[in-house]
Every structure is written in structure tokens, then in C-alpha cells.
XYZ file of C-alpha atoms in Angstrom:
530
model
C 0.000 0.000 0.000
C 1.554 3.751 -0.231
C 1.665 4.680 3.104
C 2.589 8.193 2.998
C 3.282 10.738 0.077
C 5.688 13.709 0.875
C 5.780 16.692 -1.595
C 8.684 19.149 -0.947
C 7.580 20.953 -3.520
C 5.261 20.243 -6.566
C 3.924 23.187 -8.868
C 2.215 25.475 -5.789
C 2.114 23.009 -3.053
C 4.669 23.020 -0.527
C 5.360 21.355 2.477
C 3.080 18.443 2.365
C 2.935 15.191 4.092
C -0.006 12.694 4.027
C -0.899 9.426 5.981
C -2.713 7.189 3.943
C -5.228 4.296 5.180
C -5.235 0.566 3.048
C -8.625 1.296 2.456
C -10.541 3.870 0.419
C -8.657 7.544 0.585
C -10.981 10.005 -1.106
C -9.572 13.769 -2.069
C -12.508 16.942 -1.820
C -12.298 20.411 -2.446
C -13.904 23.453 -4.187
C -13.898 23.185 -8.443
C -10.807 24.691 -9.509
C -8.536 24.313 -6.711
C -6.688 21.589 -8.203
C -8.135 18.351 -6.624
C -5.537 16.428 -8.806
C -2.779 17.769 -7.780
C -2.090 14.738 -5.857
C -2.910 12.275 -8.574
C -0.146 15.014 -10.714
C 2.417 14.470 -7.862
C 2.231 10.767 -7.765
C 2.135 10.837 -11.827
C 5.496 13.078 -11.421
C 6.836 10.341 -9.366
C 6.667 7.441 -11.678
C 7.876 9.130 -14.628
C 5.176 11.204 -16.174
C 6.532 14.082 -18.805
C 5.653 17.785 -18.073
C 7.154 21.331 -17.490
C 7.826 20.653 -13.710
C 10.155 23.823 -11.925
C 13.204 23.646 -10.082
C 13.016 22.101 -6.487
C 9.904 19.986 -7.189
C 10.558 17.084 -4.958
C 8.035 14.203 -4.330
C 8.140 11.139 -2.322
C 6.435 8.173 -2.314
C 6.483 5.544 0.662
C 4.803 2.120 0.614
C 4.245 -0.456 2.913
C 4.267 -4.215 2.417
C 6.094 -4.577 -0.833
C 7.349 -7.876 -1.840
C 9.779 -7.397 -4.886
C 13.597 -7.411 -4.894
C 13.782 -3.344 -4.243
C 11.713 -3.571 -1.217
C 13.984 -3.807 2.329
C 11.804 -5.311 5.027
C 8.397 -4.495 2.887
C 9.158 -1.198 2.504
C 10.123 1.068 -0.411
C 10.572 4.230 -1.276
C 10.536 6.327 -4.376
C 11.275 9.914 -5.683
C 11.882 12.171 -7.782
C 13.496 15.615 -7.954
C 13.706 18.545 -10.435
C 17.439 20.349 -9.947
C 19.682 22.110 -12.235
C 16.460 21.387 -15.024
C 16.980 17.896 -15.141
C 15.081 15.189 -13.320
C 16.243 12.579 -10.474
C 14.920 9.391 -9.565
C 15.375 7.623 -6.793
C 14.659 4.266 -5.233
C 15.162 3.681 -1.423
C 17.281 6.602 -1.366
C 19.533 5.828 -4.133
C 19.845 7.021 -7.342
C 17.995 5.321 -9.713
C 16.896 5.297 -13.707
C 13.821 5.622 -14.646
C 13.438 2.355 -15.784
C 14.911 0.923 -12.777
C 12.469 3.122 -10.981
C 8.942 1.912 -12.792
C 10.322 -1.647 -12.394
C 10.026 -1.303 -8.541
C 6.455 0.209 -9.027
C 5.594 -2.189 -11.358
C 2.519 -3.882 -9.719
C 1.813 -2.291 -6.787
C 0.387 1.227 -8.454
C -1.930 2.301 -11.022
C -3.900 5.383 -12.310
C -7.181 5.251 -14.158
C -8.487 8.875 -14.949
C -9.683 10.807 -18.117
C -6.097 11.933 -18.735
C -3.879 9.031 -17.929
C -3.122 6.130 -20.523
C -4.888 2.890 -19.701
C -4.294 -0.937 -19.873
C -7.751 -1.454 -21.436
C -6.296 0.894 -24.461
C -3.686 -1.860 -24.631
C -5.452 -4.800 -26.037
C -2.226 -7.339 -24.949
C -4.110 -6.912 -21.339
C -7.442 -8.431 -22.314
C -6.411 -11.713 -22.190
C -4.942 -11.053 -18.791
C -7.744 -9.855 -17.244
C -9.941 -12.613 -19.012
C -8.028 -15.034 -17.597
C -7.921 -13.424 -14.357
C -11.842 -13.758 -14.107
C -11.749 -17.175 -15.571
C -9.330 -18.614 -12.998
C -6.371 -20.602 -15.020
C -3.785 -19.616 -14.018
C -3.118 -23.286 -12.728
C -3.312 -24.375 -16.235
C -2.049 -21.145 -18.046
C 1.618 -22.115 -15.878
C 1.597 -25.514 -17.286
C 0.709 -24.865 -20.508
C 3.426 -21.876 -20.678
C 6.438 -24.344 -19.089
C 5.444 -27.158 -21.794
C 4.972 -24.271 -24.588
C 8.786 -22.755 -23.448
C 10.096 -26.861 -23.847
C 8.548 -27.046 -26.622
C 10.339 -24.017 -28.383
C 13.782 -24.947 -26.930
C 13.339 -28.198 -28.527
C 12.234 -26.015 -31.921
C 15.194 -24.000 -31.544
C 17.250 -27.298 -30.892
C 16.202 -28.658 -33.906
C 16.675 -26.036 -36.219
C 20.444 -25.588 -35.025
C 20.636 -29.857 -35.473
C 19.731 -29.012 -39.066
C 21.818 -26.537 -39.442
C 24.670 -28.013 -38.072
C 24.281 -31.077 -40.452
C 24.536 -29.084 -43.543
C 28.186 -28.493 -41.891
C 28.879 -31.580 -40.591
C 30.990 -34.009 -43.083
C 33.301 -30.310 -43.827
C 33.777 -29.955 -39.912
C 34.190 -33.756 -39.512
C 37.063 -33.480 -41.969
C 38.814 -30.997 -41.035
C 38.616 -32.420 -37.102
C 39.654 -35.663 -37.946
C 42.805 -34.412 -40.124
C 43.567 -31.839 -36.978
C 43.418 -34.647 -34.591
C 45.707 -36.608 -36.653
C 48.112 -34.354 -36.604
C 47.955 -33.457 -32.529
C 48.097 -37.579 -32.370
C 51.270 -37.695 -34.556
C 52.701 -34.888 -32.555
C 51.885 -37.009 -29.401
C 53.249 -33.832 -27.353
C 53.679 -34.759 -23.590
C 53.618 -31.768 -20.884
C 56.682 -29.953 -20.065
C 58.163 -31.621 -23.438
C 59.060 -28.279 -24.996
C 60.777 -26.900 -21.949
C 62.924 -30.055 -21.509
C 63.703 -29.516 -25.177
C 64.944 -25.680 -24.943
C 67.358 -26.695 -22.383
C 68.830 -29.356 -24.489
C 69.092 -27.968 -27.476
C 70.734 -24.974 -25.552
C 72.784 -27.199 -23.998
C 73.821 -29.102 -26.936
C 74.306 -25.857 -28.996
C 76.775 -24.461 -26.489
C 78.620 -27.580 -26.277
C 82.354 -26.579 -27.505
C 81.899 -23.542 -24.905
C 81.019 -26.722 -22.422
C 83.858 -28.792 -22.936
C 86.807 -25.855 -22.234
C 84.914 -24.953 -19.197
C 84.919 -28.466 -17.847
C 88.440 -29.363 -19.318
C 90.100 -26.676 -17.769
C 88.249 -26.850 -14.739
C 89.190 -30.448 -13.964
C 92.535 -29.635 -15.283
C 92.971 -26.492 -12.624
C 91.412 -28.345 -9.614
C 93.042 -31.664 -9.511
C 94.875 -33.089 -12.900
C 97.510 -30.128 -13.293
C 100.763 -30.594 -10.817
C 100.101 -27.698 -9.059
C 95.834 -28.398 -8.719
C 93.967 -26.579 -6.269
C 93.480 -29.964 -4.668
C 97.289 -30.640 -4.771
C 98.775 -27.825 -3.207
C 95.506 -28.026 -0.849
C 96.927 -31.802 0.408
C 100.265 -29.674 0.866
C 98.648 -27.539 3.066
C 96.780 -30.365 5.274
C 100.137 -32.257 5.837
C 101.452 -29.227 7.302
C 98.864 -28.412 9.312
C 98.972 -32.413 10.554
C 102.578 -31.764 11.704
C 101.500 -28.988 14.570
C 97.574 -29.880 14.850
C 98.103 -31.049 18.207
C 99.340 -28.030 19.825
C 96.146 -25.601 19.264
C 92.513 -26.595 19.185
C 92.298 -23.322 16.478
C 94.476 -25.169 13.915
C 92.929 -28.143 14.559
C 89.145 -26.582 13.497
C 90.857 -25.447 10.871
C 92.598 -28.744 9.322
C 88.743 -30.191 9.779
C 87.143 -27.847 7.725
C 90.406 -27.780 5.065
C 89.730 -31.704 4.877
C 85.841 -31.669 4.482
C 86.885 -29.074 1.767
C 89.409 -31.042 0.350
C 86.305 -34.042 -0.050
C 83.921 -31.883 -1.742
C 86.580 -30.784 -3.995
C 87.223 -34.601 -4.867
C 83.663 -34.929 -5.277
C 83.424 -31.628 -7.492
C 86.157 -32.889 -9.794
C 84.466 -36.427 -9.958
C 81.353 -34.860 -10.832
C 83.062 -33.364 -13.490
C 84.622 -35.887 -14.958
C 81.320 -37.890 -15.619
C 79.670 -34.860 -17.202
C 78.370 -36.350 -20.695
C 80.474 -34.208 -23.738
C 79.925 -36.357 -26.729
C 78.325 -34.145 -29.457
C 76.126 -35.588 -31.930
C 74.734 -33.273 -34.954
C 72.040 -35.372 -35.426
C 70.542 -35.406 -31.725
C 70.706 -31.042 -31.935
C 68.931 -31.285 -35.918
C 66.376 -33.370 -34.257
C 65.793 -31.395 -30.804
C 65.355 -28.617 -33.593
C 62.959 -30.217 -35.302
C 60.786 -31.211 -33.073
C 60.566 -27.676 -31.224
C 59.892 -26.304 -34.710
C 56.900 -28.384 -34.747
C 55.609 -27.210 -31.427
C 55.863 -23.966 -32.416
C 54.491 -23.953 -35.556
C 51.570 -25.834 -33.825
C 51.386 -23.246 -30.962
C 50.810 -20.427 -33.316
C 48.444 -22.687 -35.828
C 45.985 -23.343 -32.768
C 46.429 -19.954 -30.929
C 47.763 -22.124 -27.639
C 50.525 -22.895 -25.876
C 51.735 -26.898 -25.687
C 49.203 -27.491 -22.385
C 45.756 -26.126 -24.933
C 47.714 -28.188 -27.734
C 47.065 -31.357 -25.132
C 43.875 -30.390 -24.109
C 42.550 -29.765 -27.680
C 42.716 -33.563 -28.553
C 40.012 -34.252 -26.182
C 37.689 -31.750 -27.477
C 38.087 -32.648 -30.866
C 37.298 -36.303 -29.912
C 34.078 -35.277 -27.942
C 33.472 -32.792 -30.858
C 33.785 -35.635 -33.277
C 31.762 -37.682 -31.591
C 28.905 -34.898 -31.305
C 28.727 -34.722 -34.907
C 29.110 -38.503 -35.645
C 26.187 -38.713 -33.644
C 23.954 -36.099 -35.153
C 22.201 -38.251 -37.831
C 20.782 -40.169 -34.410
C 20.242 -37.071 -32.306
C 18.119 -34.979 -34.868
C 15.510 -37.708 -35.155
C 14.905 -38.047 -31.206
C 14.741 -34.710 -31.283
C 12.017 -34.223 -33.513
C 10.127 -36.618 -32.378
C 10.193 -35.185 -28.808
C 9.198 -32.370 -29.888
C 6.246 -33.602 -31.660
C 4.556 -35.342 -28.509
C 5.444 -32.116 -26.913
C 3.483 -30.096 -29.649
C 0.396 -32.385 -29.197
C 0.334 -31.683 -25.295
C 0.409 -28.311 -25.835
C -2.496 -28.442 -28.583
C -4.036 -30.130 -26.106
C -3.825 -27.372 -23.514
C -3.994 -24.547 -25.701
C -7.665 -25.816 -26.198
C -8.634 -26.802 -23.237
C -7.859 -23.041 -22.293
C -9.306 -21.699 -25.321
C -11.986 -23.428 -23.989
C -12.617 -22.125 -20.455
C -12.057 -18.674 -21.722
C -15.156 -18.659 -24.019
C -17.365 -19.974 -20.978
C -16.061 -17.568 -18.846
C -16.335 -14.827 -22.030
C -19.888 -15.094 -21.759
C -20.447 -14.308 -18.194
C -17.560 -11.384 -17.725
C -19.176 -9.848 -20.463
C -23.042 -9.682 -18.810
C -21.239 -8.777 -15.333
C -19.473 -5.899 -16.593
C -22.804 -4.897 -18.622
C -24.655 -4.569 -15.119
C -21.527 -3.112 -13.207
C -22.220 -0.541 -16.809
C -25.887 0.233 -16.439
C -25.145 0.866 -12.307
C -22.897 3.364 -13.184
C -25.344 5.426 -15.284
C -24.390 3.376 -18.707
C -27.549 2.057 -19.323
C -27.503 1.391 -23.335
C -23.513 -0.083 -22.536
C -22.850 -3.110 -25.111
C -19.229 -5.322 -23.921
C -18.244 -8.016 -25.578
C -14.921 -9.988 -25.268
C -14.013 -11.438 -29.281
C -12.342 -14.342 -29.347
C -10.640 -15.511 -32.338
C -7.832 -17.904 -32.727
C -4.156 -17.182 -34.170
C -0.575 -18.782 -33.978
C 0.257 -20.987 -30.893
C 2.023 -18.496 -28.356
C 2.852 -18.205 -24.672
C -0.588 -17.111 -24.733
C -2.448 -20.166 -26.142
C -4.196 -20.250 -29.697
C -6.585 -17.059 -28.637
C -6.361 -13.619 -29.812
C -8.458 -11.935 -26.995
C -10.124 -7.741 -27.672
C -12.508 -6.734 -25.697
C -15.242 -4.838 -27.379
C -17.795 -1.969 -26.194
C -20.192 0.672 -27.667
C -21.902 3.273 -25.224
C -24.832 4.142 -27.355
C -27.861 1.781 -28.596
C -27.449 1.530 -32.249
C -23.574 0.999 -32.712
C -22.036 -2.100 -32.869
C -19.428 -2.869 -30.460
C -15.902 -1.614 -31.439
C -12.809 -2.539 -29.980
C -12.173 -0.392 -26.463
C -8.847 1.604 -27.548
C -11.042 3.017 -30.905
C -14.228 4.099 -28.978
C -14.077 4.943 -25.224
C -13.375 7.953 -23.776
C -11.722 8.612 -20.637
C -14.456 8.622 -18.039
C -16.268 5.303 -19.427
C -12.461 3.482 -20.041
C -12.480 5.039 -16.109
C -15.733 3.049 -14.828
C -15.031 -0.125 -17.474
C -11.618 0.051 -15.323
C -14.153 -0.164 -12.047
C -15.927 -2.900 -13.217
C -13.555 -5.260 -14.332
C -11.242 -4.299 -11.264
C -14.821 -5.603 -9.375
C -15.226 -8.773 -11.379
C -11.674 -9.815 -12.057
C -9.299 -8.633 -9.350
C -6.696 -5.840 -9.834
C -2.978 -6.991 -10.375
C -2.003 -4.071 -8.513
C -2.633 -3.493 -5.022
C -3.364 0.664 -5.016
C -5.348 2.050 -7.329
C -6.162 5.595 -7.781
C -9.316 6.924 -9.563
C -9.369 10.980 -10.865
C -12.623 12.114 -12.270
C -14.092 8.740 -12.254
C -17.432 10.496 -10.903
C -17.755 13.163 -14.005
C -21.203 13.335 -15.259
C -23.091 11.232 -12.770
C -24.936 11.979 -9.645
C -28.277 10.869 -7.859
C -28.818 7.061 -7.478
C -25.551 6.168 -9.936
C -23.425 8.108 -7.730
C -24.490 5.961 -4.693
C -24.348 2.418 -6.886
C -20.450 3.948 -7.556
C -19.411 4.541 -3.869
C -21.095 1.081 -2.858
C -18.796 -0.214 -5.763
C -15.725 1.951 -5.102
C -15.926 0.972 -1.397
C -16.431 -2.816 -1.663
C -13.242 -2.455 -3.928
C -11.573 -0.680 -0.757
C -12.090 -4.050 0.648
C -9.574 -5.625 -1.215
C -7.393 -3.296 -2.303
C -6.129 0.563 -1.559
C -7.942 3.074 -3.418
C -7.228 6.803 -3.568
C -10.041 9.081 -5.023
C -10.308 12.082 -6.355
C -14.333 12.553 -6.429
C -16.743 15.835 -6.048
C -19.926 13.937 -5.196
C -20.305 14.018 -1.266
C -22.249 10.325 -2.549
C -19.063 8.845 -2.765
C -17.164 11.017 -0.285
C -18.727 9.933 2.856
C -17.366 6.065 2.173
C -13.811 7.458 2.624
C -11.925 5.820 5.553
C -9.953 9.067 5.189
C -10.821 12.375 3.777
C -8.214 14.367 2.670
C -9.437 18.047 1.615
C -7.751 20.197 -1.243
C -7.659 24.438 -0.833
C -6.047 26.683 -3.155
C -4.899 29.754 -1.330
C -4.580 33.194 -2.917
C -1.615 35.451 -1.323
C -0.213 39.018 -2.546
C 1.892 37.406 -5.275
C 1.787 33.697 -5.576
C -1.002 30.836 -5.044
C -0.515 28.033 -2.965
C -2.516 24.772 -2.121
C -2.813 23.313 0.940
C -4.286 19.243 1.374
C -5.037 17.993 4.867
C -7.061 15.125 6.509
C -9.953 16.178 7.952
C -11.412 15.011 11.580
C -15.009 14.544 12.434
C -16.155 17.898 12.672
C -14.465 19.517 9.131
C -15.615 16.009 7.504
C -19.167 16.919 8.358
C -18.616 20.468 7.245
C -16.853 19.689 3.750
C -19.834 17.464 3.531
C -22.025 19.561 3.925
C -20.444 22.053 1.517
C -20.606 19.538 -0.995
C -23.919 18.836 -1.008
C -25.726 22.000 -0.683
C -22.610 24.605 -1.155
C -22.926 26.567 2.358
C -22.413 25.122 5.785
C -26.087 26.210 7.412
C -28.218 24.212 10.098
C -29.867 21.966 6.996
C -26.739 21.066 5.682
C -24.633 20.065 8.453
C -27.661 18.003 9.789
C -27.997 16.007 6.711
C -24.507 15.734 6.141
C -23.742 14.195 9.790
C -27.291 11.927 8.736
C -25.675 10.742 5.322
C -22.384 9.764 7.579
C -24.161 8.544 10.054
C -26.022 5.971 7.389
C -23.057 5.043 5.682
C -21.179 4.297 8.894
């Protein structure tokens, strides 16, 4: 429900803030003071287009939302005019427009003689038919078999056109396989290769190294490891005498044995050369590379690539088998939902019949006695609809055949067809507001409105902009509207009014003055209604 509505400031009101009730809100005040202001400020909220000023600000608060912008059932929205450009806001935070309807989206709609309707969008008839016939059971499984049934459609087609393609992509996989197979690269190959071949390619500059490195540390006569022996037998000779030269001769010995080790490691290094081994460790990292840059991969994707071209190659060998279970799936799915579509083609021509004589007497209630509706049913294309192409149809004078609604209706009787399907069907939004939904009627159709209006309240929050104190007295609250004149500027004031103004504004309303007669039969008509 909107809880609360805050205006800043909208046009010449200023400083506003309203309490709403979940049941029926209705708006009074003198013609011409700009009753629908609020309707305009709401409007302003959600996006309507107009020459709005600098500072307008209005918010909008509801209560018991349930939709991913809401936090704890609450939600607020906004908008504000500054710098000549408009900003919308959602809990706070700056929002889009879009992002802004999309929270609104089901919770809050206008019907008045100035705001676009969903009966002047004929994609809603079926919705509300089918909200008065009570499918939606059956609409949900008909629309989950209908969405299988065009993924299998859309399976298919890509089946086909993948088999047009398929003995070309089988051939070219097969030969690319082949060649990763004959390759038979294992992981880490190519870096064991670049040190070999840069081994192997360096191999004269190998051989000096190692040559005269044995050569220096133990072959030559005066080897590091020679004249290091030298050293140790002196050292033996006067060990005994100082623990120092002692720790010394130990760690000149364990030298001495990794040297011995170090030159036998050297002498087992491997220096044979062979041309042949280096051509072929050239080769074969030539043909990594050239496969690297062929496939766009490095030598892990070139291993990983033969296993989706087998399971790519198998897809395809198995195509010829797949397309046939596929179509034939699909077909028992098509029959199913034939089967549905009619069944709900069906219960929406029974329940056709009997929408169309209850909005008829909603019609003549409301002061529409030579009303014609009809709901035309005719049959198209299979869609997430069904087969039915649903338009509802109405003509407001004896004599004229029924036309569809968006080509004929005006704005007050779209307003009260709006009322009477809302009564009939259910509303798919849980506020409602109703401007000038009371033009041209009074006496005995104004009182058949408010019972209608108010049993409405019931279900649903309604906000009402009326001038018939008929309808007025069924407000839970009673907000009234007074345009102020001052030196140099206008400005409107709306409050909610307590017992005592009620009765007043009533009376006002029905007799224009506020005498002894008035006030008595205002506080009667309350009193009645109460």
C-alpha cells in the first residue's frame, strides 16, 4: 500500500505530508482548486513528462512490498527537479527511470480521463480474461510445456543446421586430430627440449669450461686440490698443539672431499656431441611452435585440444541419431500443448460469456444504461498465450455495434469499465487511484459507484479524487484540497480532515454553504453510511 506521500515541492504546493489508510482515501475540495494535484504528484513520481520547476521534490512511501527493491516491505521512491533535469530515486539511491517503474511495477496504477490505460492496450485483455476465468493453474503448465517445446524447436533447427556443416567440420577435425596424435606432445616436453638444445648448442663452450676446470682443480701438478693436500700435511705436523688449527685442518679436509667430489662430478659430465641429436631437438621444437601459433595455444591447450576434438567428433558422428529423437520429442510435446492450448481456449469462451453480462450490469449501475461489452475471441498462432487472440469490445450508445475499447471509449467510461472489471476480475495491482471517475453522474448512480468503489476498498487501496459528497462519505480518510490566494503567488494546501471539518466539507458539498440543513444532513448521510 503507499503509506505516505511527501511533496517538498510540486507546482504550488509546498510542504506536504499525508498518511494514507489501506482502504478507500478520497480527495474533496472546491472546483478549480486543483483536486488532482495529488494524482499530478504521484504521476510526477513514476515518470510522467511535463514542465515541472526547479526544487519539485516528491516522495512516495509504501508499505508491504514484496519485490527485490523492497527492504523489510518497505520502499521508497522519488523524484526531484534540480539544475532542469530530473532525479529518480529508489530507497534513497539514485535510480533510472526504468529501474524506478520496475520497482512500481505492480503495486500502483492510475485510471483517470487523462492518464493512458491498460484497457487501451489490447495485450491486457487476455490477462484480465483469464484473471476472471481462474487458469492460471493451467495457463503455468501450458506456458512451461509451450517454453520446452520451443527450446526443442530452436534445438532442432540448429541440429539441421549443423548437419549441412557436418561431413566439412568432420574433416577438417579428424585431419587436426591426426596431426595433434602424430605430434603425441607430452607436458613440459618443450621446456625439456629448450634446455637441451641450448645445452647441446653451447657444447664446444662446455667442454673448455669443464676441461680446464678439472685440469685447474686436480689433474695439473700444481691443482687446487694438490697444493691443498700440501697444506693439510702441514697443518697435521702442529695440529696437536692448538685446538684453532685443529678446526681449521677439519674444515680444510671436508673441503678437500667436496673438492674430490666436485672434480668427480666433473669428470662424468656427458660431452659427446652428436649433430644429429641437436637437428632433431630442432625439429621437433619447430613443430611445437608452428603448432602453438596454428591453434592460438601454448603446448598445455595443444594437449587439451585432442580431447575436445574427440568429444566434438563424436557430437557430430552422432547427429544423424540425435536430430531424429529430437524431432520426435518435440512432436509429442506439440500435441500436449495443442491439447492445452484448447482446453484453455476453452474455459475462456465460458467464462467470455459471463464477464461480459457482469461488466454490462456493473455498466448500467454506473449510469451506462444502453452499454454493449463483448470480449471477441478468435484464434491465431500458438504463443505463450495459447491459440486465442483476446479484444474486448464496447459501444456506449444503442445503435452501434461494439468496437474494440482503444477506438471508442473515452476517458471517463475506459475510467468506470476500469471499475468494473477491477470488481469482477481482481486488480494486479494493489493501489489504485481513480481521478474524475465520478464526471457526469450523480443521484442514485453516484451511490451504486461509492457502494462499488468501497467494496473495492475491501480488497485493495484506493485513492479518489471525487466531487460527489455520494461517494465522499465512504472514505476511511478524507483528505481536503484548498487553493490559497496570497499578494503574489497561489498556494494549495491538502489535509485530513477530523469529524467535525468532515461533516462540514460534507455539507459544503452537497448543498454549497455550511447552514443548520446542511450540516444536519450531512452528519445523517455519515451517520447511514457508517
Amino acid at each position: 500500500m503507499l503509506s505516505k506521500i511527501k511533496i517538498g515541492k510540486f507546482l504550488y504546493i509546498k510542504d506536504i505530508e499525508l498518511e494514507l489508510t489501506d482502504g478507500l482515501n478520497v480527495f474533496t475540495g472546491e472546483t478549480g482548486v486543483g483536486k488532482s494535484l495529488i494524482v499530478d504528484a504521484i504521476s510526477f513520481v513514476l515518470g510522467k513528462k511535463g514542465k515541472y520547476s526547479e526544487g519539485d521534490y516528491v516522495e512516495l512511501s509504501f508499505e508491504n512490498v514484496d519485490n527485490q527493491y523492497a527492504e523489510d516491505g518497505l520502499l521508497f521512491l522519488a523524484r526531484e527537479v534540480k539544475n532542469g533535469k530530473s532525479y529518480y530515486y529508489v530507497n534513497g539511491k539514485r535510480a533510472t527511470l526504468s529501474t524506478l517503474k520496475e520497482a512500481s511495477e505492480g503495486i500502483i496504477a492510475i485510471h483517470g480521463q487523462h492518464h493512458q490505460q491498460a484497457l487501451f492496450n489490447r495485450k491486457e485483455h487476455i490477462k484480465m480474461l483469464d484473471k476472471y476465468a481462474q487458469i492460471d493453474d493451467l495457463l503455468e503448465k501450458y506456458r512451461k510445456l509451450y517454453k520446452e517445446y520451443k527450446s526443442l524447436e530452436k534445438e532442432e533447427q540448429e541440429l539441421i543446421q549443423q548437419q549441412s556443416n557436418r561431413l566439412r567440420e568432420l574433416d577438417i577435425l579428424k585431419y587436426q586430430l591426426q596431426e595433434l596424435e602424430e605430434a603425441d606432445l607430452k607436458e613440459g616436453e618443450k621446456q625439456q627440449l629448450e634446455e637441451k638444445y641450448n645445452y647441446l648448442s653451447n657444447i664446444l663452450k662446455i667442454k673448455e669450461a669443464v676441461y680446464n676446470a678439472s685440469w685447474n682443480l686436480a689433474e695439473d701438478e700444481n691443482s687446487v686440490i694438490e697444493k691443498l693436500s700440501e697444506i693439510i700435511k702441514e697443518l697435521q705436523k702442529v695440529s696437536e698443539f692448538s685446538k684453532e688449527i685443529q678446526n681449521t685442518l677439519n674444515a680444510l679436509e671436508e673441503a678437500k672431499a667436496i673438492l674430490e667430489d666436485a672434480g668427480f662430478s666433473l669428470s662424468k659430465i656427458d660431452l659427446d656431441y652428436d649433430q644429429s641429436s641437436l637437428e632433431e631437438i630442432e625439429n621437433r621444437l619447430n613443430l611445437i611452435n608452428r603448432l602453438e601459433i596454428k591453434y592460438n595455444t601454448d603446448e598445455q591447450g595443444l594437449i587439451a585440444l585432442k580431447e575436445e576434438f574427440k568429444n566434438r567428433i563424436e557430437q557430430l558422428e552422432n547427429l544423424e541419431f540425435k536430430l531424429p529423437q529430437i524431432q520426435n520429442q518435440k512432436e509429442k510435446i506439440l500435441q500436449q500443448v495443442k491439447s492445452l492450448a484448447e482446453e484453455i481456449s476453452h474455459k475462456r469462451k465460458s467464462a467470455a460469456e459471463n464477464f461480459s453480462k457482469e461488466i454490462i450490469k456493473h455498466l448500467k449501475d454506473l449510469a451506462m444504461k444502453e452499454a454493449v461489452f463483448t470480449v471477441e475471441i478468435t484464434e491465431k498462432p500458438l504463443d505463450i498465450d495459447g491459440k486465442d487472440n483476446v479484444v474486448f469490445k464496447f459501444s456506449a450508445n444503442k445503435g452501434f455495434q461494439p468496437e474494440p475499447i482503444d477506438e471508442v471509449a473515452s476517458g471517463g467510461e475506459i475510467s468506470r469499465l476500469s471499475l468494473a472489471i477491477k470488481l469482477i476480475a481482481g486488480s494486479d495491482v494493489s493501489c489504485m487511484i481513480f481521478d474524475e471517475i465520478d464526471t457526469g453522474i450523480g443521484g442514485k448512480t453516484a451511490l451504486y459507484m461509492a457502494e462499488k468503489l468501497k467494496k473495492l476498498s475491501e480488497k485493495y487501496q484506493v485513492i479518489l479524487i471525487t466531487h460527489l459528497p455520494q461517494i465522499a462519505v465512504y472514505g476511511d480518510k478524507h483528505f481536503y484540497v484548498e487553493k490559497l490566494h496570497k499578494e503574489d503567488y497561489t498556494v494549495a494546501s491538502i489535509k485530513e480532515l477530523d469529524q467535525k471539518e468532515r461533516i462540514e466539507e460534507i455539507a459544503r458539498m452537497l448543498s454549497g454553504k455550511k447552514d443548520t440543513k446542511s450540516l444536519q444532513l450531512a452528519q445523517e448521510l455519515l451517520s447511514s453510511v457508517r
